[in-house]
Amino acid sequence: MADLIEMTDIVKTFQAGAKQVDAVKNVSLTIKDGEIFGIIGFSGAGKSTLVRCINLLGRPTSGSVKIDGTDLTQLSPKDLRAERKKIGMIFQHFNLMPSRTVFGNVAFPLKDSGLSKEEIRQKVRRLLELVDLADKENAYPSELSGGQKQRVAIARALANDPKILLSDEATSALDPQTTGAILQLLKKLNRELGITVVVITHEMEVIKEICQRVAVMENGEVVELGDVFSVFANPQHPLTRSFIRTTSNLSKIDQMIADHVPGVTPEIGEVLVKLSYRQKDVSEPLIATAARKFDLDINIILADVEIVAGAPIGGTVVILHGESEQISRAISYMKEKNVGVEVISDARNRY
Ligand SMILES: Nc1ncnc2c1ncn2[C@@H]1O[C@H](COP(=O)(O)OP(=O)(O)O)[C@@H](O)[C@H]1O
Ligand SMILES: [Mg+2]
């Protein structure tokens, strides 16, 4: 995929009274044409500031922003206005105009497009169909649910046929089910219209659901960057690990052990281990094979395996029961198969 957005050495500093805020500190990031790229971080990390630099809604203090090879920071106001039409944006609180109907909101960006009234009508209807809101043309924003409002905002953002859609916490004000539907819509726009989507979020679920690559931000810096599968399978930065923990059931095991939940404490001779799948080709029925090969009973206590970026990821917590040496061999075998093996509790030498 070709590079579409190229941010180089972006610095953004705010002067808040006597205090200087370094919101973005020297970030370089390249986003490819056609991908869904996620930026995750806690509140205040600098995500919105960075993404507003992509359309120069906020001008970087220094650094360059190239879209399709054109450096936006060098353009005249008129040329910048034209370039900006290639970039749509949606927000957490939708930012609709309350006094205009759904139709009026979506038609608004088309007022200087040179299209005739009839062409605008057709285009708005097409957009409303695309977001599944054809029947709400004459409704006012106050008559819509949150998810419907965001659909209107998406249709409006698409009015000028952008190549890029920036989504700044677009699902953060929505319930989980509506969030899922909006994310599926973004995925559809990406797939069917080829729009490059930049998704800002503080929720790892969102990244897992639709992104192909992700940047993790903290204190104005990108602390981790990679394809979503590798980042989930092998997170490097403590912040990334803590974000991933929020999406996995496996982390519950520590609490369960602390709470002495029945069944999670190994009996004498048994070993409690956490297995994590870290590569895309773990398809072999590993647990069954290990049980047979080493004559063990393997009890699955917890399992959390999901499909991320098209491949299974996650793991299981199991109790291994059998001969001590065979248990050791089974553990080595699983490590050889590139499964992460963490012994949580070993009761083989306990009497
Ligand atoms: N217009 C502004 N004036 C002063 N400080 C700002 C402004 N916008 C953002 N900041 C500060 O920059 C930092 C990053 O903010 P922001 O980009 O909104 O983070 P995020 O979107 O990750 O929550 C924060 O400390 C925030 O207070
Ligand atoms: Mg923000």
Short mmCIF file of C-alpha atoms and ligand atoms in Angstrom, two decimals:
data_model
loop_
_atom_site.label_atom_id
_atom_site.label_comp_id
_atom_site.label_asym_id
_atom_site.label_seq_id
_atom_site.Cartn_x
_atom_site.Cartn_y
_atom_site.Cartn_z
CA MET A 1 0.00 0.00 0.00
CA ALA A 2 1.25 3.48 -0.84
CA ASP A 3 1.77 6.09 1.86
CA LEU A 4 -1.15 8.50 2.07
CA ILE A 5 -0.53 10.53 5.23
CA GLU A 6 3.03 11.37 6.15
CA MET A 7 3.59 13.25 9.38
CA THR A 8 7.20 14.14 10.04
CA ASP A 9 8.63 15.50 13.30
CA ILE A 10 5.32 16.95 14.44
CA VAL A 11 5.57 19.21 17.47
CA LYS A 12 2.59 21.03 18.93
CA THR A 13 3.00 23.33 21.88
CA PHE A 14 0.21 25.28 23.55
CA GLN A 15 0.76 28.39 25.58
CA ALA A 16 -1.71 28.25 28.45
CA GLY A 17 -1.09 31.47 30.37
CA ALA A 18 2.44 31.32 31.70
CA LYS A 19 2.51 27.56 31.28
CA GLN A 20 3.68 25.76 28.17
CA VAL A 21 1.99 22.47 27.26
CA ASP A 22 3.93 20.12 24.99
CA ALA A 23 0.88 18.29 23.63
CA VAL A 24 2.73 16.51 20.80
CA LYS A 25 6.48 15.97 21.01
CA ASN A 26 8.19 15.16 17.77
CA VAL A 27 5.93 12.48 16.34
CA SER A 28 6.55 10.94 12.92
CA LEU A 29 3.87 8.65 11.58
CA THR A 30 3.00 7.28 8.16
CA ILE A 31 -0.47 6.02 7.34
CA LYS A 32 -1.02 3.96 4.22
CA ASP A 33 -3.64 4.40 1.56
CA GLY A 34 -6.63 2.20 2.34
CA GLU A 35 -5.80 1.15 5.88
CA ILE A 36 -7.71 1.57 9.12
CA PHE A 37 -5.17 3.02 11.49
CA GLY A 38 -5.78 3.34 15.22
CA ILE A 39 -4.31 5.77 17.73
CA ILE A 40 -4.89 4.77 21.35
CA GLY A 41 -3.98 6.49 24.56
CA PHE A 42 -5.42 7.85 27.78
CA SER A 43 -7.09 11.25 27.95
CA GLY A 44 -4.52 14.02 27.56
CA ALA A 45 -2.04 11.86 25.63
CA GLY A 46 -2.15 14.20 22.65
CA LYS A 47 -4.28 12.10 20.27
CA SER A 48 -6.75 14.81 19.27
CA THR A 49 -4.00 17.38 18.92
CA LEU A 50 -2.04 15.05 16.63
CA VAL A 51 -5.01 14.12 14.49
CA ARG A 52 -6.04 17.77 14.12
CA CYS A 53 -2.63 18.33 12.57
CA ILE A 54 -3.60 15.95 9.73
CA ASN A 55 -6.11 18.47 8.34
CA LEU A 56 -4.40 21.49 9.90
CA LEU A 57 -7.45 22.16 12.02
CA GLY A 58 -4.60 22.82 14.41
CA ARG A 59 -1.34 23.89 12.85
CA PRO A 60 1.73 22.06 14.16
CA THR A 61 4.27 24.27 15.90
CA SER A 62 6.82 22.55 13.67
CA GLY A 63 6.99 19.57 11.37
CA SER A 64 5.37 18.69 8.07
CA VAL A 65 2.14 16.98 7.07
CA LYS A 66 1.97 15.48 3.61
CA ILE A 67 -1.21 14.10 2.10
CA ASP A 68 -0.58 12.16 -1.09
CA GLY A 69 2.79 13.87 -1.31
CA THR A 70 1.49 17.44 -0.91
CA ASP A 71 2.82 19.31 2.13
CA LEU A 72 -0.26 21.00 3.59
CA THR A 73 1.78 23.38 5.73
CA GLN A 74 3.12 25.01 2.54
CA LEU A 75 -0.22 25.62 0.81
CA SER A 76 -2.03 28.93 0.27
CA PRO A 77 -5.34 29.26 2.17
CA LYS A 78 -7.27 28.57 -1.04
CA ASP A 79 -5.30 25.44 -1.93
CA LEU A 80 -5.54 24.28 1.67
CA ARG A 81 -9.33 24.58 1.56
CA ALA A 82 -9.38 22.36 -1.52
CA GLU A 83 -7.04 19.78 0.03
CA ARG A 84 -9.10 19.71 3.21
CA LYS A 85 -12.09 18.48 1.25
CA LYS A 86 -10.20 15.22 0.89
CA ILE A 87 -10.41 14.79 4.65
CA GLY A 88 -13.67 14.19 6.54
CA MET A 89 -13.92 14.17 10.31
CA ILE A 90 -16.30 12.85 12.97
CA PHE A 91 -16.33 13.54 16.70
CA GLN A 92 -17.49 12.14 20.02
CA HIS A 93 -20.38 14.58 20.35
CA PHE A 94 -21.41 14.50 16.68
CA ASN A 95 -21.33 18.33 16.23
CA LEU A 96 -24.55 18.45 14.22
CA MET A 97 -26.43 21.69 13.62
CA PRO A 98 -29.57 21.40 15.78
CA SER A 99 -31.66 23.82 13.73
CA ARG A 100 -31.20 21.89 10.50
CA THR A 101 -32.77 18.61 9.49
CA VAL A 102 -30.76 15.49 8.75
CA PHE A 103 -30.92 16.46 5.07
CA GLY A 104 -29.76 20.01 5.86
CA ASN A 105 -26.83 18.78 7.92
CA VAL A 106 -25.58 16.41 5.24
CA ALA A 107 -26.14 18.94 2.44
CA PHE A 108 -24.31 21.70 4.30
CA PRO A 109 -20.75 20.92 3.12
CA LEU A 110 -22.04 20.83 -0.48
CA LYS A 111 -23.20 24.45 -0.56
CA ASP A 112 -20.12 25.65 -2.49
CA SER A 113 -19.64 22.47 -4.46
CA GLY A 114 -21.09 23.81 -7.69
CA LEU A 115 -23.65 21.00 -7.77
CA SER A 116 -27.22 21.84 -8.75
CA LYS A 117 -30.02 21.60 -6.22
CA GLU A 118 -31.18 18.36 -7.76
CA GLU A 119 -27.65 16.90 -7.78
CA ILE A 120 -27.28 17.81 -4.11
CA ARG A 121 -30.59 16.14 -3.35
CA GLN A 122 -29.51 12.95 -5.08
CA LYS A 123 -26.13 12.95 -3.40
CA VAL A 124 -27.55 13.48 0.08
CA ARG A 125 -30.04 10.66 -0.47
CA ARG A 126 -27.25 8.38 -1.64
CA LEU A 127 -25.20 9.23 1.46
CA LEU A 128 -28.15 8.67 3.79
CA GLU A 129 -28.75 5.30 2.20
CA LEU A 130 -25.10 4.41 2.66
CA VAL A 131 -25.38 5.05 6.42
CA ASP A 132 -28.80 3.38 6.63
CA LEU A 133 -30.79 6.50 7.45
CA ALA A 134 -32.81 7.01 4.28
CA ASP A 135 -36.04 7.34 6.26
CA LYS A 136 -34.76 10.10 8.56
CA GLU A 137 -34.16 12.80 5.98
CA ASN A 138 -36.61 15.25 7.53
CA ALA A 139 -35.91 14.53 11.19
CA TYR A 140 -34.06 16.96 13.43
CA PRO A 141 -30.97 15.85 15.39
CA SER A 142 -32.90 16.08 18.67
CA GLU A 143 -35.23 13.36 17.39
CA LEU A 144 -32.40 10.88 16.82
CA SER A 145 -30.55 8.38 19.00
CA GLY A 146 -26.81 8.75 19.53
CA GLY A 147 -26.01 6.11 16.95
CA GLN A 148 -28.27 7.78 14.39
CA LYS A 149 -26.67 11.16 15.07
CA GLN A 150 -23.26 9.66 14.44
CA ARG A 151 -24.53 8.18 11.17
CA VAL A 152 -25.67 11.65 10.09
CA ALA A 153 -22.26 13.02 11.02
CA ILE A 154 -20.61 10.27 8.98
CA ALA A 155 -22.79 11.02 5.95
CA ARG A 156 -21.91 14.70 6.29
CA ALA A 157 -18.20 13.89 6.56
CA LEU A 158 -18.46 11.91 3.31
CA ALA A 159 -20.27 14.65 1.37
CA ASN A 160 -17.17 15.84 -0.47
CA ASP A 161 -15.97 12.30 -1.30
CA PRO A 162 -12.95 12.39 1.01
CA LYS A 163 -10.04 9.97 0.74
CA ILE A 164 -9.53 10.11 4.50
CA LEU A 165 -11.92 9.91 7.43
CA LEU A 166 -10.66 11.04 10.84
CA SER A 167 -12.67 9.61 13.73
CA ASP A 168 -11.96 11.27 17.07
CA GLU A 169 -13.56 9.12 19.79
CA ALA A 170 -16.61 8.72 17.56
CA THR A 171 -17.98 5.83 19.59
CA SER A 172 -17.02 7.04 23.06
CA ALA A 173 -20.47 8.43 23.82
CA LEU A 174 -22.29 5.32 22.56
CA ASP A 175 -23.36 2.10 24.24
CA PRO A 176 -21.44 -1.09 23.32
CA GLN A 177 -24.01 -2.35 20.85
CA THR A 178 -24.27 0.95 18.98
CA THR A 179 -20.49 1.21 19.09
CA GLY A 180 -20.27 -2.13 17.33
CA ALA A 181 -22.68 -1.01 14.61
CA ILE A 182 -20.81 2.26 13.97
CA LEU A 183 -17.48 0.41 13.83
CA GLN A 184 -18.94 -2.01 11.30
CA LEU A 185 -20.09 0.99 9.26
CA LEU A 186 -16.57 2.46 9.28
CA LYS A 187 -15.27 -0.89 8.15
CA LYS A 188 -17.77 -0.98 5.31
CA LEU A 189 -16.81 2.52 4.16
CA ASN A 190 -13.18 1.48 4.20
CA ARG A 191 -13.88 -1.69 2.24
CA GLU A 192 -16.41 -0.41 -0.25
CA LEU A 193 -15.22 3.16 -0.84
CA GLY A 194 -11.53 2.57 -0.15
CA ILE A 195 -11.49 5.38 2.42
CA THR A 196 -8.48 5.50 4.71
CA VAL A 197 -9.73 5.70 8.29
CA VAL A 198 -7.82 7.09 11.26
CA VAL A 199 -9.49 6.03 14.49
CA ILE A 200 -8.71 7.73 17.77
CA THR A 201 -9.85 5.91 20.88
CA HIS A 202 -9.07 5.15 24.49
CA GLU A 203 -10.59 1.67 24.14
CA MET A 204 -8.55 -1.32 23.02
CA GLU A 205 -11.79 -3.06 21.98
CA VAL A 206 -12.18 -0.51 19.20
CA ILE A 207 -8.65 -1.13 17.93
CA LYS A 208 -9.16 -4.87 18.07
CA GLU A 209 -12.44 -4.65 16.24
CA ILE A 210 -11.45 -2.73 13.12
CA CYS A 211 -7.84 -1.52 12.94
CA GLN A 212 -5.01 -3.04 10.96
CA ARG A 213 -2.24 -1.01 12.58
CA VAL A 214 -2.06 0.89 15.83
CA ALA A 215 0.02 3.60 17.48
CA VAL A 216 -0.01 3.84 21.27
CA MET A 217 0.43 7.38 22.59
CA GLU A 218 1.51 8.62 25.99
CA ASN A 219 2.55 12.14 27.00
CA GLY A 220 2.66 13.45 23.46
CA GLU A 221 4.77 10.60 22.13
CA VAL A 222 4.17 7.38 20.21
CA VAL A 223 5.45 4.68 22.54
CA GLU A 224 4.51 1.67 20.43
CA LEU A 225 3.58 1.13 16.79
CA GLY A 226 2.80 -1.99 14.86
CA ASP A 227 0.25 -4.19 13.16
CA VAL A 228 -2.59 -4.96 15.52
CA PHE A 229 -1.99 -8.68 15.66
CA SER A 230 1.69 -8.36 16.65
CA VAL A 231 0.93 -5.66 19.18
CA PHE A 232 -1.73 -7.84 20.81
CA ALA A 233 0.39 -10.96 20.64
CA ASN A 234 3.55 -9.35 21.87
CA PRO A 235 3.06 -5.92 23.43
CA GLN A 236 6.34 -4.19 24.28
CA HIS A 237 5.38 -1.13 26.29
CA PRO A 238 3.82 -1.35 29.78
CA LEU A 239 1.04 1.01 28.69
CA THR A 240 0.17 -1.25 25.76
CA ARG A 241 0.09 -4.24 28.09
CA SER A 242 -2.27 -2.50 30.44
CA PHE A 243 -4.58 -1.57 27.56
CA ILE A 244 -4.61 -5.17 26.37
CA ARG A 245 -5.33 -6.49 29.85
CA THR A 246 -8.57 -4.53 29.78
CA THR A 247 -9.76 -6.64 26.85
CA SER A 248 -8.74 -10.09 28.05
CA ASN A 249 -10.49 -12.41 30.46
CA LEU A 250 -7.25 -14.22 31.18
CA SER A 251 -6.05 -11.49 33.50
CA LYS A 252 -8.90 -12.45 35.81
CA ILE A 253 -7.01 -15.56 36.83
CA ASP A 254 -4.75 -13.66 39.23
CA GLN A 255 -7.77 -12.32 41.09
CA MET A 256 -9.39 -15.76 41.08
CA ILE A 257 -6.31 -17.29 42.66
CA ALA A 258 -6.17 -14.53 45.25
CA ASP A 259 -9.84 -15.20 46.00
CA HIS A 260 -9.25 -18.98 46.25
CA VAL A 261 -11.98 -19.66 43.73
CA PRO A 262 -12.56 -23.43 43.69
CA GLY A 263 -10.88 -25.16 40.78
CA VAL A 264 -8.11 -22.66 40.12
CA THR A 265 -5.79 -23.86 42.86
CA PRO A 266 -3.67 -26.79 41.72
CA GLU A 267 -3.72 -29.89 43.90
CA ILE A 268 -0.46 -31.52 44.95
CA GLY A 269 1.41 -32.67 41.85
CA GLU A 270 -0.42 -30.35 39.49
CA VAL A 271 0.73 -27.23 37.68
CA LEU A 272 -1.39 -24.23 36.74
CA VAL A 273 -0.18 -22.53 33.57
CA LYS A 274 -1.27 -19.71 31.32
CA LEU A 275 -0.82 -20.38 27.60
CA SER A 276 -0.82 -17.51 25.16
CA TYR A 277 -0.92 -17.77 21.41
CA ARG A 278 1.52 -15.42 19.79
CA GLN A 279 1.74 -16.33 16.17
CA LYS A 280 -0.70 -16.52 13.38
CA ASP A 281 -0.32 -20.19 12.56
CA VAL A 282 -1.23 -21.82 15.86
CA SER A 283 -3.90 -24.05 14.45
CA GLU A 284 -2.70 -27.37 15.76
CA PRO A 285 -4.93 -28.70 18.55
CA LEU A 286 -2.10 -28.12 20.95
CA ILE A 287 -3.73 -29.05 24.22
CA ALA A 288 -5.07 -32.35 22.95
CA THR A 289 -1.73 -33.22 21.39
CA ALA A 290 0.22 -32.38 24.55
CA ALA A 291 -2.17 -34.42 26.68
CA ARG A 292 -1.76 -37.47 24.47
CA LYS A 293 1.96 -37.15 23.88
CA PHE A 294 2.87 -36.76 27.55
CA ASP A 295 0.05 -38.76 29.07
CA LEU A 296 -1.37 -35.84 31.01
CA ASP A 297 -4.81 -34.74 32.06
CA ILE A 298 -5.20 -31.15 30.97
CA ASN A 299 -8.05 -29.20 32.44
CA ILE A 300 -9.04 -25.93 30.86
CA ILE A 301 -9.96 -23.42 33.57
CA LEU A 302 -10.38 -20.31 31.44
CA ALA A 303 -10.18 -19.65 27.75
CA ASP A 304 -10.22 -16.42 25.86
CA VAL A 305 -9.44 -16.82 22.21
CA GLU A 306 -10.55 -14.22 19.74
CA ILE A 307 -9.98 -13.38 16.14
CA VAL A 308 -7.84 -10.27 15.83
CA ALA A 309 -6.82 -9.07 12.37
CA GLY A 310 -8.04 -12.38 10.98
CA ALA A 311 -6.08 -14.70 13.24
CA PRO A 312 -6.75 -16.33 16.60
CA ILE A 313 -5.19 -14.64 19.57
CA GLY A 314 -5.53 -14.98 23.28
CA GLY A 315 -4.98 -18.07 25.33
CA THR A 316 -6.08 -20.46 27.97
CA VAL A 317 -5.39 -21.17 31.60
CA VAL A 318 -5.00 -24.88 32.24
CA ILE A 319 -4.11 -27.31 35.00
CA LEU A 320 -1.60 -30.00 34.03
CA HIS A 321 -1.93 -33.25 35.91
CA GLY A 322 0.47 -36.15 35.49
CA GLU A 323 4.02 -37.25 36.08
CA SER A 324 6.32 -34.43 37.08
CA GLU A 325 8.83 -35.08 34.31
CA GLN A 326 6.14 -35.40 31.69
CA ILE A 327 4.70 -32.07 32.77
CA SER A 328 8.11 -30.46 32.26
CA ARG A 329 8.35 -32.03 28.83
CA ALA A 330 4.90 -30.84 27.91
CA ILE A 331 5.84 -27.29 28.91
CA SER A 332 9.00 -27.44 26.76
CA TYR A 333 6.98 -28.85 23.90
CA MET A 334 4.47 -25.99 24.02
CA LYS A 335 7.27 -23.43 24.17
CA GLU A 336 8.80 -25.07 21.10
CA LYS A 337 5.48 -24.59 19.37
CA ASN A 338 5.88 -20.90 20.08
CA VAL A 339 3.13 -20.73 22.64
CA GLY A 340 3.78 -18.40 25.56
CA VAL A 341 3.85 -20.55 28.71
CA GLU A 342 3.68 -18.90 32.10
CA VAL A 343 3.66 -21.16 35.15
CA ILE A 344 1.26 -19.48 37.54
CA SER A 345 1.44 -22.02 40.31
CA ASP A 346 3.51 -25.19 40.56
CA ALA A 347 2.36 -27.70 43.19
CA ARG A 348 4.67 -30.54 42.15
CA ASN A 349 7.03 -30.08 45.07
CA ARG A 350 4.37 -29.31 47.57
CA TYR A 351 3.57 -31.95 50.17
N1 LIG B 1 -6.17 24.51 22.88
C1 LIG B 1 -5.41 24.06 23.89
N2 LIG B 1 -4.80 24.92 24.74
C2 LIG B 1 -4.01 24.47 25.73
N3 LIG B 1 -3.75 23.17 25.98
C3 LIG B 1 -4.35 22.26 25.16
C4 LIG B 1 -5.20 22.65 24.08
N4 LIG B 1 -5.63 21.53 23.46
C5 LIG B 1 -5.09 20.49 24.12
N5 LIG B 1 -4.30 20.92 25.14
C6 LIG B 1 -3.52 20.09 26.06
O1 LIG B 1 -2.72 19.22 25.28
C7 LIG B 1 -2.64 17.93 25.86
C8 LIG B 1 -3.15 16.89 24.87
O2 LIG B 1 -4.54 17.07 24.68
P1 LIG B 1 -5.40 16.23 23.63
O3 LIG B 1 -4.68 16.23 22.33
O4 LIG B 1 -6.77 16.76 23.66
O5 LIG B 1 -5.32 14.78 24.26
P2 LIG B 1 -6.25 13.51 23.99
O6 LIG B 1 -7.03 13.76 22.74
O7 LIG B 1 -5.29 12.36 23.86
O8 LIG B 1 -7.12 13.36 25.18
C9 LIG B 1 -3.46 18.01 27.14
O9 LIG B 1 -2.60 18.27 28.20
C10 LIG B 1 -4.39 19.17 26.89
O10 LIG B 1 -4.77 19.77 28.09
MG MG B 2 -9.08 13.76 22.49
#
